[in-house]
Amino acid sequence: DPETASVPECETYNLVQNFLADMLIRRASEADISPGSQEFAVVRFIIDGVLDVRPQMSLIESDMLIQALKAVSALDPEERRRPQEGLLSLDFAGKQVEIGVTTTGSTGGQRMQFRTMHEALRTNIKELGMTANILKSINTMSNGHSGLIIVSGRVGSGVTSTLYSILRNMDVYTRRLVT
């Protein structure tokens, strides 16, 4: 309850909300918070297969964030050394999002990694972050009567999401599709 929460609880709540919103708004498929020095933690996102280093946060903030996320991911907040895996489920912009959470301990502090699940469920190709020229090219190719579309990329770059969204826009009953 926000009215009865203490100042540290409100700060932690805001920290969690801001981190998760930043991760999801930027369409990060993976995120990582790890101790970088004695004072700061390094925050990294993987967006469309590309590493994006975010602004650092203090170790105190990262510990508050990790402890709060452990609690809502059904992990043991007291365990700081052994690896743990959990699942965080939330509603974001009217859609249900599941995030796999992994924690490990190190000599510098705790590390937490995140991986958004079910990225392939994004079936609208316009939501994938492509430029207008690329969208036009894909639509032209996918609406053609014959041809071959090859989608390739490294793990986490959105290959499956792209293929699913292209297939969702095609009439599979009137066309012969081979995947």
Tab-separated table of C-alpha atoms in Angstrom:
chain	number	residue	atom	x	y	z
A	1	ASP	CA	0.000	0.000	0.000
A	2	PRO	CA	1.713	3.256	-1.128
A	3	GLU	CA	0.133	5.304	1.691
A	4	THR	CA	1.607	3.148	4.459
A	5	ALA	CA	4.906	2.249	2.745
A	6	SER	CA	8.167	3.555	4.132
A	7	VAL	CA	10.528	5.750	2.096
A	8	PRO	CA	12.944	2.859	1.272
A	9	GLU	CA	10.006	0.694	0.146
A	10	CYS	CA	8.755	3.463	-2.152
A	11	GLU	CA	12.263	3.992	-3.553
A	12	THR	CA	12.607	0.261	-4.194
A	13	TYR	CA	9.183	0.090	-5.838
A	14	ASN	CA	10.039	3.025	-8.127
A	15	LEU	CA	13.436	1.496	-8.949
A	16	VAL	CA	11.807	-1.808	-9.951
A	17	GLN	CA	9.098	-0.078	-12.003
A	18	ASN	CA	11.583	2.163	-13.812
A	19	PHE	CA	13.984	-0.700	-14.586
A	20	LEU	CA	11.295	-3.045	-15.951
A	21	ALA	CA	9.593	-0.263	-17.927
A	22	ASP	CA	12.937	0.774	-19.448
A	23	MET	CA	13.693	-2.830	-20.378
A	24	LEU	CA	10.298	-3.448	-21.986
A	25	ILE	CA	9.900	-0.076	-23.714
A	26	ARG	CA	13.294	-0.546	-25.359
A	27	ARG	CA	12.248	-4.085	-26.422
A	28	ALA	CA	15.224	-5.701	-24.689
A	29	SER	CA	15.185	-9.481	-25.064
A	30	GLU	CA	17.832	-9.803	-22.338
A	31	ALA	CA	19.166	-7.656	-19.529
A	32	ASP	CA	22.002	-8.021	-17.050
A	33	ILE	CA	22.848	-6.248	-13.793
A	34	SER	CA	26.308	-7.097	-12.518
A	35	PRO	CA	28.787	-5.552	-10.080
A	36	GLY	CA	31.242	-3.419	-12.026
A	37	SER	CA	33.319	-1.780	-9.309
A	38	GLN	CA	33.188	-1.277	-5.565
A	39	GLU	CA	30.589	1.493	-5.982
A	40	PHE	CA	28.644	0.836	-9.173
A	41	ALA	CA	26.793	-1.927	-11.003
A	42	VAL	CA	26.816	-2.263	-14.781
A	43	VAL	CA	23.444	-2.510	-16.539
A	44	ARG	CA	23.318	-4.020	-20.033
A	45	PHE	CA	20.416	-4.686	-22.405
A	46	ILE	CA	20.375	-6.833	-25.534
A	47	ILE	CA	18.067	-5.131	-28.050
A	48	ASP	CA	17.535	-6.855	-31.399
A	49	GLY	CA	20.746	-8.804	-30.780
A	50	VAL	CA	22.823	-5.672	-30.093
A	51	LEU	CA	24.420	-4.862	-26.738
A	52	ASP	CA	23.248	-1.577	-25.212
A	53	VAL	CA	25.111	-0.455	-22.081
A	54	ARG	CA	22.748	1.529	-19.884
A	55	PRO	CA	23.712	4.100	-17.232
A	56	GLN	CA	25.353	2.568	-14.169
A	57	MET	CA	23.541	2.337	-10.866
A	58	SER	CA	24.987	2.309	-7.384
A	59	LEU	CA	25.603	-1.069	-5.755
A	60	ILE	CA	23.080	-0.116	-3.077
A	61	GLU	CA	20.402	0.512	-5.726
A	62	SER	CA	21.270	-2.674	-7.602
A	63	ASP	CA	21.058	-4.699	-4.386
A	64	MET	CA	17.661	-3.152	-3.555
A	65	LEU	CA	16.450	-3.915	-7.081
A	66	ILE	CA	17.741	-7.488	-7.076
A	67	GLN	CA	16.305	-8.257	-3.628
A	68	ALA	CA	12.879	-6.899	-4.620
A	69	LEU	CA	12.864	-8.808	-7.911
A	70	LYS	CA	13.920	-12.006	-6.134
A	71	ALA	CA	10.903	-11.713	-3.853
A	72	VAL	CA	8.409	-11.333	-6.725
A	73	SER	CA	10.124	-14.049	-8.813
A	74	ALA	CA	9.667	-16.719	-6.121
A	75	LEU	CA	13.396	-16.815	-5.321
A	76	ASP	CA	15.006	-16.913	-1.890
A	77	PRO	CA	16.097	-13.325	-1.111
A	78	GLU	CA	18.403	-14.588	1.638
A	79	GLU	CA	20.457	-16.764	-0.731
A	80	ARG	CA	23.160	-14.553	-2.236
A	81	ARG	CA	25.777	-17.068	-3.449
A	82	ARG	CA	24.077	-20.040	-5.106
A	83	PRO	CA	22.509	-19.659	-8.545
A	84	GLN	CA	18.726	-19.404	-8.608
A	85	GLU	CA	16.185	-19.344	-11.431
A	86	GLY	CA	12.689	-17.936	-11.359
A	87	LEU	CA	9.955	-16.366	-13.416
A	88	LEU	CA	8.502	-12.884	-13.227
A	89	SER	CA	5.059	-12.372	-14.738
A	90	LEU	CA	3.616	-8.907	-15.245
A	91	ASP	CA	1.126	-6.898	-17.233
A	92	PHE	CA	2.743	-4.246	-19.436
A	93	ALA	CA	0.803	-2.007	-21.817
A	94	GLY	CA	-2.147	-4.401	-21.713
A	95	LYS	CA	-0.064	-7.474	-22.568
A	96	GLN	CA	1.059	-10.307	-20.327
A	97	VAL	CA	4.867	-10.504	-20.239
A	98	GLU	CA	6.950	-13.251	-18.673
A	99	ILE	CA	10.591	-12.662	-17.802
A	100	GLY	CA	12.977	-15.446	-16.842
A	101	VAL	CA	15.219	-14.379	-13.961
A	102	THR	CA	18.592	-15.890	-13.010
A	103	THR	CA	20.764	-14.805	-10.094
A	104	THR	CA	24.324	-15.676	-9.187
A	105	GLY	CA	26.664	-14.465	-6.505
A	106	SER	CA	30.167	-13.120	-6.955
A	107	THR	CA	32.867	-11.575	-4.805
A	108	GLY	CA	31.678	-8.105	-5.877
A	109	GLY	CA	27.980	-8.705	-5.159
A	110	GLN	CA	24.949	-10.256	-6.782
A	111	ARG	CA	24.331	-10.553	-10.499
A	112	MET	CA	20.880	-10.837	-12.038
A	113	GLN	CA	20.056	-11.721	-15.624
A	114	PHE	CA	16.699	-11.358	-17.363
A	115	ARG	CA	15.318	-12.946	-20.517
A	116	THR	CA	11.924	-12.029	-21.926
A	117	MET	CA	9.931	-15.106	-22.822
A	118	HIS	CA	7.623	-15.697	-25.787
A	119	GLU	CA	9.025	-12.957	-27.999
A	120	ALA	CA	7.613	-14.835	-31.003
A	121	LEU	CA	4.100	-13.981	-29.836
A	122	ARG	CA	4.544	-10.473	-31.238
A	123	THR	CA	2.647	-11.089	-34.436
A	124	ASN	CA	2.354	-7.550	-35.749
A	125	ILE	CA	5.382	-6.855	-37.916
A	126	LYS	CA	5.034	-3.115	-37.238
A	127	GLU	CA	5.887	-3.749	-33.556
A	128	LEU	CA	9.320	-5.201	-34.353
A	129	GLY	CA	11.061	-1.834	-34.759
A	130	MET	CA	11.914	-2.027	-38.470
A	131	THR	CA	12.327	1.076	-40.628
A	132	ALA	CA	9.617	2.022	-43.139
A	133	ASN	CA	11.850	0.983	-46.080
A	134	ILE	CA	12.507	-2.474	-44.647
A	135	LEU	CA	8.799	-2.967	-43.848
A	136	LYS	CA	7.881	-2.004	-47.405
A	137	SER	CA	10.443	-4.453	-48.839
A	138	ILE	CA	9.251	-7.302	-46.622
A	139	ASN	CA	5.600	-6.655	-47.498
A	140	THR	CA	6.428	-6.561	-51.214
A	141	MET	CA	8.367	-9.830	-51.019
A	142	SER	CA	5.817	-11.631	-48.853
A	143	ASN	CA	2.916	-10.586	-51.101
A	144	GLY	CA	4.651	-11.866	-54.240
A	145	HIS	CA	3.451	-15.034	-55.965
A	146	SER	CA	6.789	-16.813	-55.773
A	147	GLY	CA	10.150	-16.378	-54.210
A	148	LEU	CA	12.248	-17.058	-51.185
A	149	ILE	CA	12.691	-15.020	-48.029
A	150	ILE	CA	15.719	-15.787	-45.886
A	151	VAL	CA	15.853	-14.364	-42.381
A	152	SER	CA	19.072	-14.860	-40.460
A	153	GLY	CA	20.731	-13.462	-37.385
A	154	ARG	CA	22.431	-14.395	-34.173
A	155	VAL	CA	20.595	-15.713	-31.130
A	156	GLY	CA	18.267	-13.122	-29.660
A	157	SER	CA	18.197	-10.898	-32.737
A	158	GLY	CA	14.512	-11.491	-33.543
A	159	VAL	CA	14.629	-14.082	-36.331
A	160	THR	CA	11.748	-16.138	-34.928
A	161	SER	CA	9.651	-13.054	-34.176
A	162	THR	CA	10.208	-11.775	-37.708
A	163	LEU	CA	9.248	-15.088	-39.311
A	164	TYR	CA	6.131	-15.483	-37.163
A	165	SER	CA	4.981	-11.958	-37.959
A	166	ILE	CA	5.517	-12.477	-41.711
A	167	LEU	CA	3.610	-15.774	-41.622
A	168	ARG	CA	0.739	-14.214	-39.664
A	169	ASN	CA	0.228	-11.710	-42.491
A	170	MET	CA	0.043	-14.402	-45.171
A	171	ASP	CA	-2.993	-16.468	-46.203
A	172	VAL	CA	-1.656	-19.962	-45.544
A	173	TYR	CA	-4.735	-21.632	-47.050
A	174	THR	CA	-4.223	-20.216	-50.542
A	175	ARG	CA	-0.434	-20.427	-50.623
A	176	ARG	CA	2.092	-23.196	-50.367
A	177	LEU	CA	4.547	-22.258	-47.622
A	178	VAL	CA	7.661	-24.185	-46.670
A	179	THR	CA	9.608	-23.314	-43.540
